Amino acid sequence: MLLRQVSSLLLAVYGVSSSAIERRSNVGFEDGQPIDSDGRGAPLSGGTNYELDLQNPDNLGRQSTDNGVVPNVKWSFSDSKTRILRGGWVREQVVTDLPTSKDIASAQQHLTKGSIRELHWHRVAEWGYVYAGSITISGVDENGQYQVAKLDEGDIWYFPKGLAHTVQGLDDENEFLLIFDDGDFDAVGTTFNVDDWITHTPKSILAKNFGLPESVFGSVPSPNPYIANGTVDNHAVTGGNGELTGNASFAYYAKDHPLEEVPGGGGTLRIVDSRTFPVATTIAATVVALQPGGLRELHWHPNAEEWLYFHKGQGRATVFLGNAAARTFDFRAGDTGVFPDNSGHYIENVSDTEDLVWIEIYKSDRVADISLTQWLALTPAGIVATTLKIPLDVAETLQKEKQILVKNR
């Protein structure tokens, strides 16, 4: 009885009745057709991508609570142009792909063993997550301090804006997610590759700068290769002003950080922000695994838009923009998404057997969210009951602790 009452409460928050939900069952939608159980709608007769319709039944009008105009918040890496190179590949999602993602750009990148993402720097910060293989990262800061570190699956790195760095693959095949704290990452003046700079500098200047003959620079690649074949480098780095360690380290090792407590019992959570990874001052993240049928509870983020990368499984989310505007999206592995700044949302694992695994990214120094249930539970119960037209005893029994990931019930 209590569960039914709480369900009615949540529906009331969005201004809909339970009967409206019940009228639109999955009849027709799971077959890729915009037809509901009341007979509204009709079959698709014109050109359509049937496979996409099957993958996105909520685009066909399945959710009666969807309303108004909500811009697209979803992009699949499978729709991105893949740049194939000797030693690997890269494919991006930038603001021209997903205009709603203003704060964050992203890429998937693959390096074969020994291959190098050439020496470079950015005018924006770079954050990376290794999900296959292992890599070496190398970076040097403005004080002549450096770090060379080996990262394995689940490990993370962060290079601040302007930090000189490179990445090399160590296993036969290595792959990682890259995040940048500017959606317009492809703009000129964002990435600076060292060989590109050297080939566009007079050789007489290079000779004077390095104290070397001009002939030394005759074979520098042009145009720059971006990714280059190589062999694993085991040279030790010494000198300068010493190695970056402790809170100054660019590397976050997952094994050194326990998972967060999840009161709702619906999965696991790892928060990676400046509180657990001090150098990461502009990009905060959460790595989430949600059990089958579980729910990332209704919430919003007061400090940033939320960018997402779905790594495994299938999920569903509704984005609420205020003014009765809401839209539901279907997500699966390889999709990216963005929930606009302060928009209300949830994420549901729609699988009965497989975990839904995703990474949340925020252009902020910390992860912050406000739980809808906790907010209502910590507001005078009479006000909540009057506002939502629900029984007072229901308002009095709402969970006062964030549930975060709610197990299937």
PDB file of C-alpha atoms in Angstrom, residues 152-388:
ATOM      1  CA  ASP A 152      45.173  -0.164 -15.591  1.00  0.00           C
ATOM      2  CA  GLU A 153      41.474  -0.767 -16.191  1.00  0.00           C
ATOM      3  CA  GLY A 154      39.355   1.418 -13.925  1.00  0.00           C
ATOM      4  CA  ASP A 155      42.149   3.949 -13.326  1.00  0.00           C
ATOM      5  CA  ILE A 156      41.784   7.638 -14.181  1.00  0.00           C
ATOM      6  CA  TRP A 157      44.042  10.556 -15.058  1.00  0.00           C
ATOM      7  CA  TYR A 158      43.624  14.323 -15.139  1.00  0.00           C
ATOM      8  CA  PHE A 159      45.845  16.855 -16.891  1.00  0.00           C
ATOM      9  CA  PRO A 160      45.120  20.513 -16.045  1.00  0.00           C
ATOM     10  CA  LYS A 161      44.743  23.096 -18.775  1.00  0.00           C
ATOM     11  CA  GLY A 162      48.031  23.702 -20.590  1.00  0.00           C
ATOM     12  CA  LEU A 163      49.841  20.693 -19.079  1.00  0.00           C
ATOM     13  CA  ALA A 164      52.318  19.015 -21.480  1.00  0.00           C
ATOM     14  CA  HIS A 165      51.566  15.289 -21.772  1.00  0.00           C
ATOM     15  CA  THR A 166      51.402  12.069 -23.771  1.00  0.00           C
ATOM     16  CA  VAL A 167      49.884   8.568 -23.541  1.00  0.00           C
ATOM     17  CA  GLN A 168      51.361   5.229 -24.665  1.00  0.00           C
ATOM     18  CA  GLY A 169      49.653   1.837 -24.993  1.00  0.00           C
ATOM     19  CA  LEU A 170      51.200  -1.054 -23.024  1.00  0.00           C
ATOM     20  CA  ASP A 171      48.994  -4.089 -23.772  1.00  0.00           C
ATOM     21  CA  ASP A 172      48.266  -5.454 -27.232  1.00  0.00           C
ATOM     22  CA  GLU A 173      45.024  -3.446 -27.343  1.00  0.00           C
ATOM     23  CA  ASN A 174      44.232  -0.458 -25.100  1.00  0.00           C
ATOM     24  CA  GLU A 175      41.185   1.796 -25.031  1.00  0.00           C
ATOM     25  CA  PHE A 176      39.975   4.704 -22.928  1.00  0.00           C
ATOM     26  CA  LEU A 177      37.414   7.471 -22.611  1.00  0.00           C
ATOM     27  CA  LEU A 178      38.649  11.051 -22.936  1.00  0.00           C
ATOM     28  CA  ILE A 179      36.818  14.053 -21.472  1.00  0.00           C
ATOM     29  CA  PHE A 180      37.502  17.760 -22.073  1.00  0.00           C
ATOM     30  CA  ASP A 181      35.905  20.632 -20.165  1.00  0.00           C
ATOM     31  CA  ASP A 182      34.771  22.554 -23.257  1.00  0.00           C
ATOM     32  CA  GLY A 183      32.121  21.300 -25.687  1.00  0.00           C
ATOM     33  CA  ASP A 184      33.791  23.101 -28.618  1.00  0.00           C
ATOM     34  CA  PHE A 185      36.910  20.969 -28.415  1.00  0.00           C
ATOM     35  CA  ASP A 186      37.631  20.953 -32.168  1.00  0.00           C
ATOM     36  CA  ALA A 187      37.984  24.744 -32.343  1.00  0.00           C
ATOM     37  CA  VAL A 188      41.318  26.038 -33.643  1.00  0.00           C
ATOM     38  CA  GLY A 189      43.583  26.941 -30.733  1.00  0.00           C
ATOM     39  CA  THR A 190      42.455  24.085 -28.493  1.00  0.00           C
ATOM     40  CA  THR A 191      45.046  21.343 -29.108  1.00  0.00           C
ATOM     41  CA  PHE A 192      48.751  21.889 -29.774  1.00  0.00           C
ATOM     42  CA  ASN A 193      50.898  18.988 -31.074  1.00  0.00           C
ATOM     43  CA  VAL A 194      54.653  19.287 -30.638  1.00  0.00           C
ATOM     44  CA  ASP A 195      55.691  18.084 -34.109  1.00  0.00           C
ATOM     45  CA  ASP A 196      53.117  20.402 -35.701  1.00  0.00           C
ATOM     46  CA  TRP A 197      54.713  23.333 -33.872  1.00  0.00           C
ATOM     47  CA  ILE A 198      58.266  22.306 -34.712  1.00  0.00           C
ATOM     48  CA  THR A 199      57.540  21.896 -38.443  1.00  0.00           C
ATOM     49  CA  HIS A 200      56.094  25.415 -38.490  1.00  0.00           C
ATOM     50  CA  THR A 201      59.056  27.042 -36.784  1.00  0.00           C
ATOM     51  CA  PRO A 202      62.134  28.174 -38.804  1.00  0.00           C
ATOM     52  CA  LYS A 203      64.950  25.623 -38.477  1.00  0.00           C
ATOM     53  CA  SER A 204      67.390  28.386 -37.577  1.00  0.00           C
ATOM     54  CA  ILE A 205      65.225  29.208 -34.556  1.00  0.00           C
ATOM     55  CA  LEU A 206      65.019  25.526 -33.596  1.00  0.00           C
ATOM     56  CA  ALA A 207      68.803  25.191 -33.809  1.00  0.00           C
ATOM     57  CA  LYS A 208      69.289  28.256 -31.626  1.00  0.00           C
ATOM     58  CA  ASN A 209      66.635  27.134 -29.110  1.00  0.00           C
ATOM     59  CA  PHE A 210      67.904  23.560 -28.647  1.00  0.00           C
ATOM     60  CA  GLY A 211      71.612  24.168 -29.335  1.00  0.00           C
ATOM     61  CA  LEU A 212      71.547  21.524 -32.078  1.00  0.00           C
ATOM     62  CA  PRO A 213      72.287  21.451 -35.817  1.00  0.00           C
ATOM     63  CA  GLU A 214      69.382  22.365 -38.116  1.00  0.00           C
ATOM     64  CA  SER A 215      69.675  18.945 -39.771  1.00  0.00           C
ATOM     65  CA  VAL A 216      68.390  17.236 -36.603  1.00  0.00           C
ATOM     66  CA  PHE A 217      64.904  18.520 -37.372  1.00  0.00           C
ATOM     67  CA  GLY A 218      64.781  17.452 -41.019  1.00  0.00           C
ATOM     68  CA  SER A 219      62.655  14.338 -40.369  1.00  0.00           C
ATOM     69  CA  VAL A 220      60.024  15.677 -37.989  1.00  0.00           C
ATOM     70  CA  PRO A 221      56.642  14.379 -39.302  1.00  0.00           C
ATOM     71  CA  SER A 222      54.436  16.777 -41.226  1.00  0.00           C
ATOM     72  CA  PRO A 223      51.505  16.728 -41.092  1.00  0.00           C
ATOM     73  CA  ASN A 224      51.572  15.481 -37.530  1.00  0.00           C
ATOM     74  CA  PRO A 225      50.458  11.833 -37.166  1.00  0.00           C
ATOM     75  CA  TYR A 226      48.284  12.330 -34.034  1.00  0.00           C
ATOM     76  CA  ILE A 227      48.844   8.664 -33.137  1.00  0.00           C
ATOM     77  CA  ALA A 228      52.181   7.053 -34.007  1.00  0.00           C
ATOM     78  CA  ASN A 229      53.483   3.494 -33.887  1.00  0.00           C
ATOM     79  CA  GLY A 230      56.265   2.882 -31.376  1.00  0.00           C
ATOM     80  CA  THR A 231      57.746   0.444 -28.893  1.00  0.00           C
ATOM     81  CA  VAL A 232      57.081   0.460 -25.166  1.00  0.00           C
ATOM     82  CA  ASP A 233      59.507   2.913 -23.572  1.00  0.00           C
ATOM     83  CA  ASN A 234      61.070   1.812 -20.280  1.00  0.00           C
ATOM     84  CA  HIS A 235      63.429   4.771 -19.814  1.00  0.00           C
ATOM     85  CA  ALA A 236      63.373   6.274 -16.331  1.00  0.00           C
ATOM     86  CA  VAL A 237      62.880  10.036 -16.009  1.00  0.00           C
ATOM     87  CA  THR A 238      65.085  11.907 -13.537  1.00  0.00           C
ATOM     88  CA  GLY A 239      66.114  15.490 -12.830  1.00  0.00           C
ATOM     89  CA  GLY A 240      64.053  18.608 -13.155  1.00  0.00           C
ATOM     90  CA  ASN A 241      62.328  19.628  -9.948  1.00  0.00           C
ATOM     91  CA  GLY A 242      61.233  16.138  -9.024  1.00  0.00           C
ATOM     92  CA  GLU A 243      58.270  13.836  -9.423  1.00  0.00           C
ATOM     93  CA  LEU A 244      54.665  14.872  -8.811  1.00  0.00           C
ATOM     94  CA  THR A 245      53.167  12.724  -6.056  1.00  0.00           C
ATOM     95  CA  GLY A 246      50.412  12.782  -3.440  1.00  0.00           C
ATOM     96  CA  ASN A 247      47.782  15.458  -3.958  1.00  0.00           C
ATOM     97  CA  ALA A 248      49.700  16.757  -7.005  1.00  0.00           C
ATOM     98  CA  SER A 249      49.559  13.379  -8.803  1.00  0.00           C
ATOM     99  CA  PHE A 250      47.836  13.207 -12.173  1.00  0.00           C
ATOM    100  CA  ALA A 251      46.856   9.566 -11.545  1.00  0.00           C
ATOM    101  CA  TYR A 252      43.878   8.095  -9.659  1.00  0.00           C
ATOM    102  CA  TYR A 253      44.144   4.377  -8.866  1.00  0.00           C
ATOM    103  CA  ALA A 254      40.763   2.724  -8.370  1.00  0.00           C
ATOM    104  CA  LYS A 255      42.195   0.053  -6.062  1.00  0.00           C
ATOM    105  CA  ASP A 256      43.118   2.726  -3.524  1.00  0.00           C
ATOM    106  CA  HIS A 257      39.568   4.087  -3.179  1.00  0.00           C
ATOM    107  CA  PRO A 258      36.615   2.150  -1.702  1.00  0.00           C
ATOM    108  CA  LEU A 259      33.183   2.323  -3.306  1.00  0.00           C
ATOM    109  CA  GLU A 260      30.662   4.800  -1.879  1.00  0.00           C
ATOM    110  CA  GLU A 261      27.861   3.589   0.389  1.00  0.00           C
ATOM    111  CA  VAL A 262      24.592   3.222  -1.536  1.00  0.00           C
ATOM    112  CA  PRO A 263      21.633   3.214   0.915  1.00  0.00           C
ATOM    113  CA  GLY A 264      19.143   2.175  -1.771  1.00  0.00           C
ATOM    114  CA  GLY A 265      20.987  -1.098  -2.319  1.00  0.00           C
ATOM    115  CA  GLY A 266      20.641  -0.904  -6.095  1.00  0.00           C
ATOM    116  CA  GLY A 267      24.249  -1.008  -7.237  1.00  0.00           C
ATOM    117  CA  THR A 268      27.717   0.451  -6.747  1.00  0.00           C
ATOM    118  CA  LEU A 269      29.051   3.977  -6.954  1.00  0.00           C
ATOM    119  CA  ARG A 270      32.512   5.548  -7.127  1.00  0.00           C
ATOM    120  CA  ILE A 271      32.794   9.338  -6.838  1.00  0.00           C
ATOM    121  CA  VAL A 272      35.961  10.845  -8.313  1.00  0.00           C
ATOM    122  CA  ASP A 273      36.252  14.568  -7.659  1.00  0.00           C
ATOM    123  CA  SER A 274      38.601  17.014  -5.944  1.00  0.00           C
ATOM    124  CA  ARG A 275      37.799  15.441  -2.570  1.00  0.00           C
ATOM    125  CA  THR A 276      39.211  12.064  -3.654  1.00  0.00           C
ATOM    126  CA  PHE A 277      41.419  13.219  -6.575  1.00  0.00           C
ATOM    127  CA  PRO A 278      42.703  16.673  -5.524  1.00  0.00           C
ATOM    128  CA  VAL A 279      44.320  17.661  -8.825  1.00  0.00           C
ATOM    129  CA  ALA A 280      40.973  17.317 -10.673  1.00  0.00           C
ATOM    130  CA  THR A 281      39.622  20.798 -10.010  1.00  0.00           C
ATOM    131  CA  THR A 282      37.473  21.296 -13.130  1.00  0.00           C
ATOM    132  CA  ILE A 283      36.135  17.811 -13.922  1.00  0.00           C
ATOM    133  CA  ALA A 284      34.230  15.680 -11.414  1.00  0.00           C
ATOM    134  CA  ALA A 285      32.924  12.195 -12.126  1.00  0.00           C
ATOM    135  CA  THR A 286      30.902   9.270 -10.852  1.00  0.00           C
ATOM    136  CA  VAL A 287      31.291   5.681 -12.072  1.00  0.00           C
ATOM    137  CA  VAL A 288      27.984   3.834 -11.624  1.00  0.00           C
ATOM    138  CA  ALA A 289      26.833   0.215 -11.890  1.00  0.00           C
ATOM    139  CA  LEU A 290      23.041  -0.135 -11.524  1.00  0.00           C
ATOM    140  CA  GLN A 291      21.473  -3.532 -10.937  1.00  0.00           C
ATOM    141  CA  PRO A 292      18.803  -4.967 -13.293  1.00  0.00           C
ATOM    142  CA  GLY A 293      15.529  -3.109 -12.787  1.00  0.00           C
ATOM    143  CA  GLY A 294      17.220  -0.581 -10.517  1.00  0.00           C
ATOM    144  CA  LEU A 295      16.687   3.172 -10.497  1.00  0.00           C
ATOM    145  CA  ARG A 296      19.039   6.124 -10.127  1.00  0.00           C
ATOM    146  CA  GLU A 297      16.594   8.076  -8.004  1.00  0.00           C
ATOM    147  CA  LEU A 298      14.895  11.278  -9.168  1.00  0.00           C
ATOM    148  CA  HIS A 299      17.320  14.166  -8.606  1.00  0.00           C
ATOM    149  CA  TRP A 300      19.058  17.168 -10.117  1.00  0.00           C
ATOM    150  CA  HIS A 301      22.520  18.737  -9.968  1.00  0.00           C
ATOM    151  CA  PRO A 302      22.739  22.297  -8.599  1.00  0.00           C
ATOM    152  CA  ASN A 303      26.238  23.037  -9.870  1.00  0.00           C
ATOM    153  CA  ALA A 304      26.579  21.781 -13.463  1.00  0.00           C
ATOM    154  CA  GLU A 305      25.057  19.988 -16.420  1.00  0.00           C
ATOM    155  CA  GLU A 306      25.507  16.217 -16.320  1.00  0.00           C
ATOM    156  CA  TRP A 307      27.271  14.504 -19.226  1.00  0.00           C
ATOM    157  CA  LEU A 308      27.059  10.707 -19.490  1.00  0.00           C
ATOM    158  CA  TYR A 309      28.793   7.821 -21.237  1.00  0.00           C
ATOM    159  CA  PHE A 310      26.998   4.471 -21.189  1.00  0.00           C
ATOM    160  CA  HIS A 311      29.502   1.627 -21.179  1.00  0.00           C
ATOM    161  CA  LYS A 312      27.318  -1.472 -20.754  1.00  0.00           C
ATOM    162  CA  GLY A 313      23.637  -2.395 -20.702  1.00  0.00           C
ATOM    163  CA  GLN A 314      20.406  -0.619 -21.601  1.00  0.00           C
ATOM    164  CA  GLY A 315      18.702   2.219 -19.778  1.00  0.00           C
ATOM    165  CA  ARG A 316      15.985   4.818 -19.918  1.00  0.00           C
ATOM    166  CA  ALA A 317      15.853   8.386 -18.605  1.00  0.00           C
ATOM    167  CA  THR A 318      13.327  11.211 -18.582  1.00  0.00           C
ATOM    168  CA  VAL A 319      14.611  14.792 -18.591  1.00  0.00           C
ATOM    169  CA  PHE A 320      12.377  17.440 -16.980  1.00  0.00           C
ATOM    170  CA  LEU A 321      13.084  21.069 -17.982  1.00  0.00           C
ATOM    171  CA  GLY A 322      10.279  22.826 -16.108  1.00  0.00           C
ATOM    172  CA  ASN A 323       7.228  24.494 -17.694  1.00  0.00           C
ATOM    173  CA  ALA A 324       5.676  21.050 -18.295  1.00  0.00           C
ATOM    174  CA  ALA A 325       8.510  20.085 -20.679  1.00  0.00           C
ATOM    175  CA  ALA A 326       9.730  16.489 -20.345  1.00  0.00           C
ATOM    176  CA  ARG A 327      11.124  13.882 -22.740  1.00  0.00           C
ATOM    177  CA  THR A 328      12.192  10.267 -22.324  1.00  0.00           C
ATOM    178  CA  PHE A 329      15.289   8.816 -23.979  1.00  0.00           C
ATOM    179  CA  ASP A 330      16.504   5.236 -24.408  1.00  0.00           C
ATOM    180  CA  PHE A 331      20.220   4.577 -23.911  1.00  0.00           C
ATOM    181  CA  ARG A 332      22.525   1.649 -24.582  1.00  0.00           C
ATOM    182  CA  ALA A 333      26.254   0.897 -24.626  1.00  0.00           C
ATOM    183  CA  GLY A 334      28.217   3.463 -26.633  1.00  0.00           C
ATOM    184  CA  ASP A 335      25.683   6.258 -26.195  1.00  0.00           C
ATOM    185  CA  THR A 336      26.498   9.607 -24.664  1.00  0.00           C
ATOM    186  CA  GLY A 337      23.982  12.015 -23.194  1.00  0.00           C
ATOM    187  CA  VAL A 338      23.702  15.321 -21.410  1.00  0.00           C
ATOM    188  CA  PHE A 339      21.144  16.500 -18.860  1.00  0.00           C
ATOM    189  CA  PRO A 340      20.945  20.321 -18.924  1.00  0.00           C
ATOM    190  CA  ASP A 341      22.063  22.319 -15.896  1.00  0.00           C
ATOM    191  CA  ASN A 342      19.609  21.831 -12.986  1.00  0.00           C
ATOM    192  CA  SER A 343      17.190  19.679 -15.005  1.00  0.00           C
ATOM    193  CA  GLY A 344      15.316  16.956 -13.115  1.00  0.00           C
ATOM    194  CA  HIS A 345      15.959  13.369 -14.212  1.00  0.00           C
ATOM    195  CA  TYR A 346      16.343   9.700 -13.305  1.00  0.00           C
ATOM    196  CA  ILE A 347      18.030   6.718 -14.958  1.00  0.00           C
ATOM    197  CA  GLU A 348      16.414   3.277 -14.979  1.00  0.00           C
ATOM    198  CA  ASN A 349      18.039  -0.040 -15.875  1.00  0.00           C
ATOM    199  CA  VAL A 350      15.499  -1.666 -18.200  1.00  0.00           C
ATOM    200  CA  SER A 351      17.293  -5.014 -18.364  1.00  0.00           C
ATOM    201  CA  ASP A 352      16.186  -8.008 -16.288  1.00  0.00           C
ATOM    202  CA  THR A 353      19.634  -9.618 -16.336  1.00  0.00           C
ATOM    203  CA  GLU A 354      22.434  -7.129 -17.026  1.00  0.00           C
ATOM    204  CA  ASP A 355      23.908  -4.285 -14.994  1.00  0.00           C
ATOM    205  CA  LEU A 356      23.743  -0.803 -16.506  1.00  0.00           C
ATOM    206  CA  VAL A 357      27.203   0.786 -16.275  1.00  0.00           C
ATOM    207  CA  TRP A 358      27.825   4.438 -17.018  1.00  0.00           C
ATOM    208  CA  ILE A 359      30.085   7.381 -16.169  1.00  0.00           C
ATOM    209  CA  GLU A 360      28.716  10.776 -15.117  1.00  0.00           C
ATOM    210  CA  ILE A 361      30.838  13.877 -15.802  1.00  0.00           C
ATOM    211  CA  TYR A 362      30.460  17.409 -14.425  1.00  0.00           C
ATOM    212  CA  LYS A 363      32.398  20.568 -15.197  1.00  0.00           C
ATOM    213  CA  SER A 364      32.957  21.229 -11.524  1.00  0.00           C
ATOM    214  CA  ASP A 365      35.340  20.494  -8.683  1.00  0.00           C
ATOM    215  CA  ARG A 366      32.804  18.216  -7.006  1.00  0.00           C
ATOM    216  CA  VAL A 367      29.854  15.919  -7.591  1.00  0.00           C
ATOM    217  CA  ALA A 368      26.641  17.335  -6.112  1.00  0.00           C
ATOM    218  CA  ASP A 369      23.013  16.276  -6.399  1.00  0.00           C
ATOM    219  CA  ILE A 370      19.708  17.024  -4.687  1.00  0.00           C
ATOM    220  CA  SER A 371      17.414  14.047  -4.147  1.00  0.00           C
ATOM    221  CA  LEU A 372      13.716  14.670  -4.792  1.00  0.00           C
ATOM    222  CA  THR A 373      12.662  12.237  -2.082  1.00  0.00           C
ATOM    223  CA  GLN A 374      15.066  13.641   0.506  1.00  0.00           C
ATOM    224  CA  TRP A 375      13.984  17.196  -0.260  1.00  0.00           C
ATOM    225  CA  LEU A 376      10.329  16.322   0.297  1.00  0.00           C
ATOM    226  CA  ALA A 377      11.134  14.269   3.416  1.00  0.00           C
ATOM    227  CA  LEU A 378      13.009  17.196   4.997  1.00  0.00           C
ATOM    228  CA  THR A 379      10.264  19.714   4.218  1.00  0.00           C
ATOM    229  CA  PRO A 380       7.351  20.097   6.700  1.00  0.00           C
ATOM    230  CA  ALA A 381       5.052  17.170   5.935  1.00  0.00           C
ATOM    231  CA  GLY A 382       1.891  19.293   5.917  1.00  0.00           C
ATOM    232  CA  ILE A 383       3.295  21.537   3.198  1.00  0.00           C
ATOM    233  CA  VAL A 384       4.267  18.521   1.083  1.00  0.00           C
ATOM    234  CA  ALA A 385       0.880  16.855   1.548  1.00  0.00           C
ATOM    235  CA  THR A 386      -0.993  20.066   0.668  1.00  0.00           C
ATOM    236  CA  THR A 387       1.159  20.794  -2.380  1.00  0.00           C
ATOM    237  CA  LEU A 388       0.961  17.306  -3.883  1.00  0.00           C
TER     238      LEU A 388
END
